[in-house]
Amino acid sequence: MNRIFGTSASKKPKPSLQDAIASTDARIASIEVKVKKLDGELARYKDQMSKLRNGPGKNAIQQRALRTLKQKRMYESQLAQLAQQTFNMESAALTTENMRNTMATVDALQASNKEIKKQYGKINIDKIEDMHDEMEDMLERANEIQESLGRSYAVPDELDEDDLEAELDALQFEEEEEGTSYLADINKVPDFIDEPPVELSETPTHEAMKATG
């Protein structure tokens, strides 16, 4: 059926906004070339009229200059319209691009929000609180164990300083008595000797010198 009625099976894609902007810019460039050409003609007519006197020849050139000026004004009007169209299309393109960026941002935020809810849904606040309570109990038990291991044995809880000083004085007195008795025992004669030893003088006697001599 498509071949009979002359329609093609594949349709050309519609021009995008950027394509329309590019086409309009090309038309503007073409019209600007024409306007520039008309400016040259007007300058030539002006030069010719300045050299002629009033008369039929000058009037004919003046009529040509008027037609050229009207044509130039028409092109300038088209340039203004095309420039406005380009501005509108560029504004629309910018708005479209901003909307795309906004939608991409919204989609990313929605996906992130969904993932956050999914992850937080796996967290049980009650379990976390119970875990904290268990940790506190374990730390308290550990401190109690440390205090129990560091406890001193066979030491009274309260000691009287006066009793301690008296006990220290008694120990010092016993040490002094033991030292005195030790020195006294050095000069004591043993029990198995009948007579005490005779002390000899340091200077030898006359009889001793004869005996040795």
Tab-separated table of C-alpha atoms in Angstrom:
chain	number	residue	atom	x	y	z
A	1	MET	CA	0.000	0.000	0.000
A	2	ASN	CA	2.840	2.380	0.813
A	3	ARG	CA	4.420	1.830	-2.592
A	4	ILE	CA	1.078	2.319	-4.420
A	5	PHE	CA	0.352	5.698	-2.805
A	6	GLY	CA	3.967	6.778	-3.070
A	7	THR	CA	4.751	7.083	0.649
A	8	SER	CA	8.081	5.886	1.936
A	9	ALA	CA	8.217	3.237	4.591
A	10	SER	CA	10.801	5.135	6.643
A	11	LYS	CA	10.034	8.675	7.761
A	12	LYS	CA	12.746	11.267	8.190
A	13	PRO	CA	13.275	12.372	11.761
A	14	LYS	CA	11.945	15.785	12.663
A	15	PRO	CA	14.564	18.531	12.910
A	16	SER	CA	15.690	19.249	16.419
A	17	LEU	CA	15.793	22.646	18.040
A	18	GLN	CA	19.499	22.920	17.380
A	19	ASP	CA	18.908	22.133	13.711
A	20	ALA	CA	16.341	24.940	13.514
A	21	ILE	CA	18.765	27.365	15.168
A	22	ALA	CA	21.517	26.436	12.722
A	23	SER	CA	19.149	26.876	9.740
A	24	THR	CA	18.025	30.296	10.982
A	25	ASP	CA	21.620	31.416	11.511
A	26	ALA	CA	22.402	30.416	7.914
A	27	ARG	CA	19.466	32.513	6.637
A	28	ILE	CA	20.643	35.486	8.713
A	29	ALA	CA	24.136	35.209	7.236
A	30	SER	CA	22.725	35.100	3.703
A	31	ILE	CA	20.545	38.176	4.239
A	32	GLU	CA	23.448	40.096	5.785
A	33	VAL	CA	25.425	39.503	2.584
A	34	LYS	CA	22.544	40.973	0.563
A	35	VAL	CA	22.277	43.976	2.859
A	36	LYS	CA	25.971	44.620	2.492
A	37	LYS	CA	25.595	44.487	-1.309
A	38	LEU	CA	22.711	46.975	-1.206
A	39	ASP	CA	24.801	49.314	0.968
A	40	GLY	CA	27.398	49.319	-1.800
A	41	GLU	CA	24.771	50.186	-4.433
A	42	LEU	CA	23.395	53.004	-2.308
A	43	ALA	CA	26.855	54.440	-1.874
A	44	ARG	CA	27.369	54.369	-5.660
A	45	TYR	CA	23.996	56.068	-6.326
A	46	LYS	CA	24.808	58.734	-3.768
A	47	ASP	CA	28.109	59.442	-5.477
A	48	GLN	CA	26.453	59.669	-8.904
A	49	MET	CA	23.735	62.047	-7.666
A	50	SER	CA	26.322	64.334	-6.118
A	51	LYS	CA	27.935	64.808	-9.550
A	52	LEU	CA	24.694	65.469	-11.527
A	53	ARG	CA	22.533	68.523	-11.759
A	54	ASN	CA	18.838	68.442	-11.205
A	55	GLY	CA	17.138	66.854	-14.128
A	56	PRO	CA	15.786	63.625	-15.585
A	57	GLY	CA	19.097	61.766	-15.187
A	58	LYS	CA	19.436	62.633	-11.519
A	59	ASN	CA	15.760	61.812	-10.900
A	60	ALA	CA	16.189	58.323	-12.445
A	61	ILE	CA	19.170	57.545	-10.242
A	62	GLN	CA	17.234	58.846	-7.260
A	63	GLN	CA	14.355	56.447	-7.997
A	64	ARG	CA	16.796	53.521	-8.174
A	65	ALA	CA	18.305	54.568	-4.872
A	66	LEU	CA	14.825	54.659	-3.279
A	67	ARG	CA	14.002	51.151	-4.531
A	68	THR	CA	17.354	49.887	-3.228
A	69	LEU	CA	16.751	51.546	0.124
A	70	LYS	CA	13.276	49.947	0.399
A	71	GLN	CA	14.782	46.554	-0.385
A	72	LYS	CA	17.420	47.110	2.269
A	73	ARG	CA	14.774	48.020	4.858
A	74	MET	CA	12.851	44.838	3.981
A	75	TYR	CA	15.972	42.712	4.527
A	76	GLU	CA	16.739	44.504	7.790
A	77	SER	CA	13.211	43.756	8.982
A	78	GLN	CA	13.728	40.084	8.144
A	79	LEU	CA	17.051	40.127	9.985
A	80	ALA	CA	15.320	41.506	13.098
A	81	GLN	CA	12.639	38.817	12.917
A	82	LEU	CA	15.160	36.025	12.385
A	83	ALA	CA	17.344	37.333	15.214
A	84	GLN	CA	14.316	37.291	17.530
A	85	GLN	CA	13.463	33.754	16.402
A	86	THR	CA	17.032	32.642	17.091
A	87	PHE	CA	16.917	34.230	20.529
A	88	ASN	CA	13.630	32.493	21.332
A	89	MET	CA	14.898	29.119	20.132
A	90	GLU	CA	18.154	29.484	22.063
A	91	SER	CA	16.156	30.396	25.190
A	92	ALA	CA	13.960	27.353	24.656
A	93	ALA	CA	17.040	25.166	24.162
A	94	LEU	CA	18.584	26.534	27.339
A	95	THR	CA	15.343	25.967	29.243
A	96	THR	CA	15.121	22.432	27.871
A	97	GLU	CA	18.698	21.704	28.893
A	98	ASN	CA	18.041	23.098	32.364
A	99	MET	CA	14.938	20.946	32.659
A	100	ARG	CA	16.921	17.880	31.647
A	101	ASN	CA	19.540	18.664	34.256
A	102	THR	CA	16.825	19.259	36.840
A	103	MET	CA	15.115	15.974	36.020
A	104	ALA	CA	18.437	14.142	36.154
A	105	THR	CA	19.093	15.695	39.563
A	106	VAL	CA	15.600	14.755	40.778
A	107	ASP	CA	16.013	11.188	39.522
A	108	ALA	CA	19.389	10.911	41.247
A	109	LEU	CA	17.938	12.264	44.499
A	110	GLN	CA	14.982	9.889	44.314
A	111	ALA	CA	17.285	6.932	43.701
A	112	SER	CA	19.524	8.022	46.571
A	113	ASN	CA	16.538	8.518	48.866
A	114	LYS	CA	15.229	5.082	47.958
A	115	GLU	CA	18.613	3.491	48.656
A	116	ILE	CA	18.920	5.317	51.990
A	117	LYS	CA	15.482	4.121	53.051
A	118	LYS	CA	16.397	0.605	51.982
A	119	GLN	CA	19.602	0.630	54.006
A	120	TYR	CA	18.036	2.239	57.060
A	121	GLY	CA	15.227	-0.269	56.894
A	122	LYS	CA	17.785	-2.965	57.679
A	123	ILE	CA	18.863	-1.220	60.874
A	124	ASN	CA	17.050	-2.107	64.084
A	125	ILE	CA	17.351	0.713	66.600
A	126	ASP	CA	16.286	-1.558	69.464
A	127	LYS	CA	19.110	-3.963	68.685
A	128	ILE	CA	21.596	-1.094	68.692
A	129	GLU	CA	20.331	0.055	72.087
A	130	ASP	CA	20.570	-3.492	73.427
A	131	MET	CA	24.116	-3.732	72.107
A	132	HIS	CA	25.055	-0.527	73.949
A	133	ASP	CA	23.510	-1.850	77.156
A	134	GLU	CA	25.430	-5.112	76.840
A	135	MET	CA	28.662	-3.228	76.268
A	136	GLU	CA	28.085	-1.145	79.396
A	137	ASP	CA	27.399	-4.291	81.450
A	138	MET	CA	30.535	-5.968	80.128
A	139	LEU	CA	32.657	-2.935	80.961
A	140	GLU	CA	31.247	-2.808	84.482
A	141	ARG	CA	31.982	-6.496	84.956
A	142	ALA	CA	35.515	-6.023	83.670
A	143	ASN	CA	36.090	-3.205	86.159
A	144	GLU	CA	34.758	-5.362	88.994
A	145	ILE	CA	37.104	-8.187	87.985
A	146	GLN	CA	40.075	-5.818	87.933
A	147	GLU	CA	39.201	-4.477	91.365
A	148	SER	CA	38.814	-8.010	92.706
A	149	LEU	CA	42.183	-9.105	91.308
A	150	GLY	CA	43.885	-6.045	92.778
A	151	ARG	CA	42.543	-6.664	96.287
A	152	SER	CA	45.163	-7.062	99.077
A	153	TYR	CA	44.981	-10.093	101.377
A	154	ALA	CA	45.624	-10.304	105.199
A	155	VAL	CA	45.842	-6.528	105.497
A	156	PRO	CA	43.465	-4.836	107.889
A	157	ASP	CA	41.225	-2.279	106.359
A	158	GLU	CA	42.098	0.308	109.026
A	159	LEU	CA	45.529	0.605	110.624
A	160	ASP	CA	46.293	2.750	113.667
A	161	GLU	CA	49.376	4.892	113.120
A	162	ASP	CA	50.170	4.905	116.852
A	163	ASP	CA	50.271	1.089	116.892
A	164	LEU	CA	52.568	1.085	113.882
A	165	GLU	CA	54.984	3.572	115.485
A	166	ALA	CA	55.053	1.533	118.720
A	167	GLU	CA	55.791	-1.641	116.776
A	168	LEU	CA	58.604	0.137	114.894
A	169	ASP	CA	60.164	1.362	118.162
A	170	ALA	CA	60.030	-2.175	119.563
A	171	LEU	CA	61.859	-3.525	116.541
A	172	GLN	CA	64.589	-0.893	116.889
A	173	PHE	CA	64.992	-1.727	120.624
A	174	GLU	CA	65.395	-5.431	119.873
A	175	GLU	CA	68.093	-4.657	117.281
A	176	GLU	CA	70.050	-2.592	119.811
A	177	GLU	CA	69.919	-5.367	122.443
A	178	GLU	CA	71.119	-7.967	119.953
A	179	GLY	CA	74.084	-5.766	119.002
A	180	THR	CA	75.144	-5.197	122.650
A	181	SER	CA	74.992	-8.882	123.582
A	182	TYR	CA	77.086	-9.783	120.564
A	183	LEU	CA	79.876	-7.377	121.575
A	184	ALA	CA	79.783	-8.700	125.150
A	185	ASP	CA	80.181	-12.289	124.008
A	186	ILE	CA	83.419	-11.463	122.212
A	187	ASN	CA	85.417	-10.879	125.507
A	188	LYS	CA	83.732	-13.728	127.435
A	189	VAL	CA	86.014	-16.634	128.448
A	190	PRO	CA	84.822	-19.991	127.219
A	191	ASP	CA	83.585	-22.473	129.807
A	192	PHE	CA	86.259	-25.148	129.077
A	193	ILE	CA	89.205	-22.835	130.197
A	194	ASP	CA	90.001	-23.034	133.960
A	195	GLU	CA	92.163	-19.915	134.259
A	196	PRO	CA	91.816	-16.731	132.380
A	197	PRO	CA	94.573	-15.948	129.883
A	198	VAL	CA	97.491	-13.802	131.027
A	199	GLU	CA	97.898	-10.585	129.209
A	200	LEU	CA	101.456	-9.982	127.949
A	201	SER	CA	102.916	-6.543	127.905
A	202	GLU	CA	104.179	-5.214	124.677
A	203	THR	CA	107.733	-4.410	126.070
A	204	PRO	CA	109.882	-7.623	126.490
A	205	THR	CA	111.338	-8.245	129.995
A	206	HIS	CA	115.027	-8.707	130.897
A	207	GLU	CA	114.628	-12.411	131.580
A	208	ALA	CA	112.991	-12.973	128.245
A	209	MET	CA	115.867	-11.242	126.472
A	210	LYS	CA	118.405	-13.462	128.305
A	211	ALA	CA	116.526	-16.567	127.345
A	212	THR	CA	116.575	-15.608	123.745
A	213	GLY	CA	120.109	-14.468	123.820
